[in-house]
Amino acid sequence: MPPPEYKAEFETDPRFPSGKWGGFYLMPHTGPKKHQTELLLNFHNGRMWGDGQDKVGKFIIEGKYNLEDGKAHWLKTYISKHIVHYNGYNEGKGIWGIWEIPNTLNINWRGGFHIWPEGVGIGGDDSLHEALDMPTEVNDPALVPV
């Protein structure tokens, strides 16, 4: 625990607010279903960290983000399970991108994802973000296990 006089200076860029985030990820081998995820993320000085849970289980997040190009990449480590690599970008509508579990049983699993800060959207209705069209690279049919 930090000393009482410690005050973290979290990111002020509105694209990367610390706090609750929500969203979904796609698993091409299960069809078009969106799998919901909940996260509590912190952003500070190019570093991101946090935790969350989804249908697979609880996880921790550790990664980096860049204010100049809006890119972010992180590892999602499921407790006592596997690690998932995330690469995305934030153009002001949350972070979109690709997740990947490389070389699992000689298969590279990957798919799209979209996460966003809680309360962001018209009237705070996060469901509107789910209806947005996925970027072309996320809809790429090549993003199936190879």
mmCIF file of C-alpha atoms in Angstrom:
data_model
loop_
_atom_site.group_PDB
_atom_site.id
_atom_site.type_symbol
_atom_site.label_atom_id
_atom_site.label_comp_id
_atom_site.label_asym_id
_atom_site.label_seq_id
_atom_site.Cartn_x
_atom_site.Cartn_y
_atom_site.Cartn_z
ATOM 1 C CA MET A 1 0.000 0.000 0.000
ATOM 2 C CA PRO A 2 1.432 3.426 -0.901
ATOM 3 C CA PRO A 3 2.224 5.918 1.869
ATOM 4 C CA PRO A 4 -0.622 8.350 2.804
ATOM 5 C CA GLU A 5 1.095 11.317 1.124
ATOM 6 C CA TYR A 6 1.272 9.414 -2.187
ATOM 7 C CA LYS A 7 -1.149 10.680 -4.844
ATOM 8 C CA ALA A 8 -1.186 8.904 -8.177
ATOM 9 C CA GLU A 9 -1.450 11.154 -11.203
ATOM 10 C CA PHE A 10 -3.623 9.192 -13.586
ATOM 11 C CA GLU A 11 -3.934 9.867 -17.309
ATOM 12 C CA THR A 12 -5.864 13.021 -18.231
ATOM 13 C CA ASP A 13 -6.347 12.175 -21.926
ATOM 14 C CA PRO A 14 -10.102 11.439 -22.265
ATOM 15 C CA ARG A 15 -9.377 8.386 -24.454
ATOM 16 C CA PHE A 16 -7.708 6.583 -21.540
ATOM 17 C CA PRO A 17 -9.605 7.285 -18.311
ATOM 18 C CA SER A 18 -8.867 5.106 -15.302
ATOM 19 C CA GLY A 19 -11.901 3.337 -13.899
ATOM 20 C CA LYS A 20 -14.532 0.826 -14.963
ATOM 21 C CA TRP A 21 -14.551 -0.331 -18.571
ATOM 22 C CA GLY A 22 -16.836 -2.786 -20.328
ATOM 23 C CA GLY A 23 -16.990 -4.401 -23.716
ATOM 24 C CA PHE A 24 -16.844 -7.634 -25.601
ATOM 25 C CA TYR A 25 -14.587 -9.945 -27.560
ATOM 26 C CA LEU A 26 -15.365 -12.191 -30.514
ATOM 27 C CA MET A 27 -14.316 -15.808 -30.867
ATOM 28 C CA PRO A 28 -14.597 -16.697 -34.587
ATOM 29 C CA HIS A 29 -14.787 -20.430 -33.864
ATOM 30 C CA THR A 30 -17.996 -19.862 -31.816
ATOM 31 C CA GLY A 31 -19.805 -17.722 -34.392
ATOM 32 C CA PRO A 32 -20.778 -14.040 -34.214
ATOM 33 C CA LYS A 33 -21.664 -14.054 -30.483
ATOM 34 C CA LYS A 34 -20.209 -11.174 -28.442
ATOM 35 C CA HIS A 35 -18.676 -12.344 -25.168
ATOM 36 C CA GLN A 36 -19.031 -9.648 -22.492
ATOM 37 C CA THR A 37 -16.110 -8.511 -20.356
ATOM 38 C CA GLU A 38 -15.810 -6.212 -17.335
ATOM 39 C CA LEU A 39 -12.575 -4.426 -16.451
ATOM 40 C CA LEU A 40 -11.174 -2.000 -13.901
ATOM 41 C CA LEU A 41 -8.281 -0.247 -15.659
ATOM 42 C CA ASN A 42 -5.657 2.289 -14.624
ATOM 43 C CA PHE A 43 -3.687 4.449 -17.058
ATOM 44 C CA HIS A 44 -0.602 6.424 -16.068
ATOM 45 C CA ASN A 45 2.435 7.640 -17.995
ATOM 46 C CA GLY A 46 2.085 5.113 -20.832
ATOM 47 C CA ARG A 47 1.431 2.150 -18.544
ATOM 48 C CA MET A 48 -1.908 0.393 -18.098
ATOM 49 C CA TRP A 49 -2.865 -2.190 -15.488
ATOM 50 C CA GLY A 50 -5.943 -3.596 -13.828
ATOM 51 C CA ASP A 51 -8.174 -6.621 -13.499
ATOM 52 C CA GLY A 52 -11.541 -7.948 -14.529
ATOM 53 C CA GLN A 53 -13.609 -10.958 -15.402
ATOM 54 C CA ASP A 54 -15.515 -12.573 -18.240
ATOM 55 C CA LYS A 55 -16.997 -15.991 -19.023
ATOM 56 C CA VAL A 56 -13.552 -17.628 -18.895
ATOM 57 C CA GLY A 57 -12.802 -16.293 -15.398
ATOM 58 C CA LYS A 58 -10.964 -13.593 -13.475
ATOM 59 C CA PHE A 59 -7.863 -11.989 -14.977
ATOM 60 C CA ILE A 60 -5.236 -9.295 -14.529
ATOM 61 C CA ILE A 61 -4.120 -6.749 -17.140
ATOM 62 C CA GLU A 62 -0.611 -5.374 -17.652
ATOM 63 C CA GLY A 63 0.401 -3.321 -20.684
ATOM 64 C CA LYS A 64 1.216 -0.023 -22.368
ATOM 65 C CA TYR A 65 -0.593 2.722 -24.296
ATOM 66 C CA ASN A 66 0.622 5.581 -26.496
ATOM 67 C CA LEU A 67 -1.042 9.004 -26.585
ATOM 68 C CA GLU A 68 0.528 9.976 -29.915
ATOM 69 C CA ASP A 69 -1.044 7.221 -32.021
ATOM 70 C CA GLY A 70 -3.733 5.932 -29.626
ATOM 71 C CA LYS A 71 -2.347 2.396 -29.706
ATOM 72 C CA ALA A 72 -2.462 0.066 -26.723
ATOM 73 C CA HIS A 73 -1.181 -3.441 -26.127
ATOM 74 C CA TRP A 74 -1.433 -5.630 -23.073
ATOM 75 C CA LEU A 75 -1.423 -9.115 -21.650
ATOM 76 C CA LYS A 76 -4.591 -10.506 -20.116
ATOM 77 C CA THR A 77 -3.566 -13.228 -17.672
ATOM 78 C CA TYR A 78 -6.344 -15.493 -16.452
ATOM 79 C CA ILE A 79 -5.753 -16.612 -12.875
ATOM 80 C CA SER A 80 -4.176 -20.102 -12.996
ATOM 81 C CA LYS A 81 -4.952 -20.340 -16.721
ATOM 82 C CA HIS A 82 -3.644 -18.965 -20.008
ATOM 83 C CA ILE A 83 -2.424 -15.576 -21.286
ATOM 84 C CA VAL A 84 -4.072 -13.582 -24.085
ATOM 85 C CA HIS A 85 -2.233 -10.888 -26.090
ATOM 86 C CA TYR A 86 -4.227 -7.745 -26.998
ATOM 87 C CA ASN A 87 -3.321 -5.097 -29.593
ATOM 88 C CA GLY A 88 -5.655 -2.213 -30.329
ATOM 89 C CA TYR A 89 -6.123 1.469 -30.921
ATOM 90 C CA ASN A 90 -8.318 4.185 -29.491
ATOM 91 C CA GLU A 91 -9.782 6.722 -31.881
ATOM 92 C CA GLY A 92 -12.166 8.141 -29.288
ATOM 93 C CA LYS A 93 -14.746 5.324 -29.236
ATOM 94 C CA GLY A 94 -12.940 2.995 -26.849
ATOM 95 C CA ILE A 95 -10.213 0.547 -27.793
ATOM 96 C CA TRP A 96 -10.756 -1.721 -30.833
ATOM 97 C CA GLY A 97 -8.402 -4.413 -31.959
ATOM 98 C CA ILE A 98 -7.287 -8.011 -32.102
ATOM 99 C CA TRP A 99 -6.683 -10.539 -29.310
ATOM 100 C CA GLU A 100 -4.485 -13.585 -29.837
ATOM 101 C CA ILE A 101 -3.450 -16.711 -27.977
ATOM 102 C CA PRO A 102 -0.335 -17.671 -29.924
ATOM 103 C CA ASN A 103 0.798 -21.234 -30.524
ATOM 104 C CA THR A 104 -1.645 -23.164 -28.362
ATOM 105 C CA LEU A 105 -1.551 -26.799 -29.485
ATOM 106 C CA ASN A 106 0.000 -25.536 -32.761
ATOM 107 C CA ILE A 107 -2.998 -23.221 -33.315
ATOM 108 C CA ASN A 108 -2.981 -19.432 -33.150
ATOM 109 C CA TRP A 109 -6.383 -18.369 -31.774
ATOM 110 C CA ARG A 110 -7.410 -14.778 -32.476
ATOM 111 C CA GLY A 111 -10.395 -12.521 -32.907
ATOM 112 C CA GLY A 112 -11.675 -8.987 -32.482
ATOM 113 C CA PHE A 113 -12.541 -6.999 -29.371
ATOM 114 C CA HIS A 114 -13.937 -3.616 -28.338
ATOM 115 C CA ILE A 115 -13.772 -2.119 -24.833
ATOM 116 C CA TRP A 116 -14.871 1.327 -23.642
ATOM 117 C CA PRO A 117 -15.013 3.365 -20.423
ATOM 118 C CA GLU A 118 -18.199 2.992 -18.404
ATOM 119 C CA GLY A 119 -20.659 5.819 -19.002
ATOM 120 C CA VAL A 120 -19.170 6.877 -22.335
ATOM 121 C CA GLY A 121 -21.735 7.370 -25.076
ATOM 122 C CA ILE A 122 -24.899 9.250 -25.808
ATOM 123 C CA GLY A 123 -26.741 9.475 -22.530
ATOM 124 C CA GLY A 124 -24.305 7.035 -20.957
ATOM 125 C CA ASP A 125 -25.828 4.128 -22.924
ATOM 126 C CA ASP A 126 -22.882 1.798 -23.461
ATOM 127 C CA SER A 127 -25.059 -0.558 -25.526
ATOM 128 C CA LEU A 128 -24.825 1.935 -28.376
ATOM 129 C CA HIS A 129 -21.125 1.135 -28.704
ATOM 130 C CA GLU A 130 -21.881 -2.545 -29.243
ATOM 131 C CA ALA A 131 -23.938 -1.663 -32.307
ATOM 132 C CA LEU A 132 -21.091 0.203 -34.015
ATOM 133 C CA ASP A 133 -19.584 -1.465 -37.055
ATOM 134 C CA MET A 134 -16.390 -3.323 -36.322
ATOM 135 C CA PRO A 135 -13.311 -2.007 -38.157
ATOM 136 C CA THR A 136 -12.396 -3.925 -41.316
ATOM 137 C CA GLU A 137 -9.359 -5.548 -39.725
ATOM 138 C CA VAL A 138 -11.564 -6.968 -36.936
ATOM 139 C CA ASN A 139 -14.092 -8.397 -39.439
ATOM 140 C CA ASP A 140 -11.316 -9.968 -41.501
ATOM 141 C CA PRO A 141 -12.322 -13.596 -42.265
ATOM 142 C CA ALA A 142 -8.651 -14.501 -42.005
ATOM 143 C CA LEU A 143 -8.898 -13.972 -38.255
ATOM 144 C CA VAL A 144 -9.794 -17.532 -37.503
ATOM 145 C CA PRO A 145 -7.530 -20.137 -35.924
ATOM 146 C CA VAL A 146 -4.558 -20.850 -38.175
#
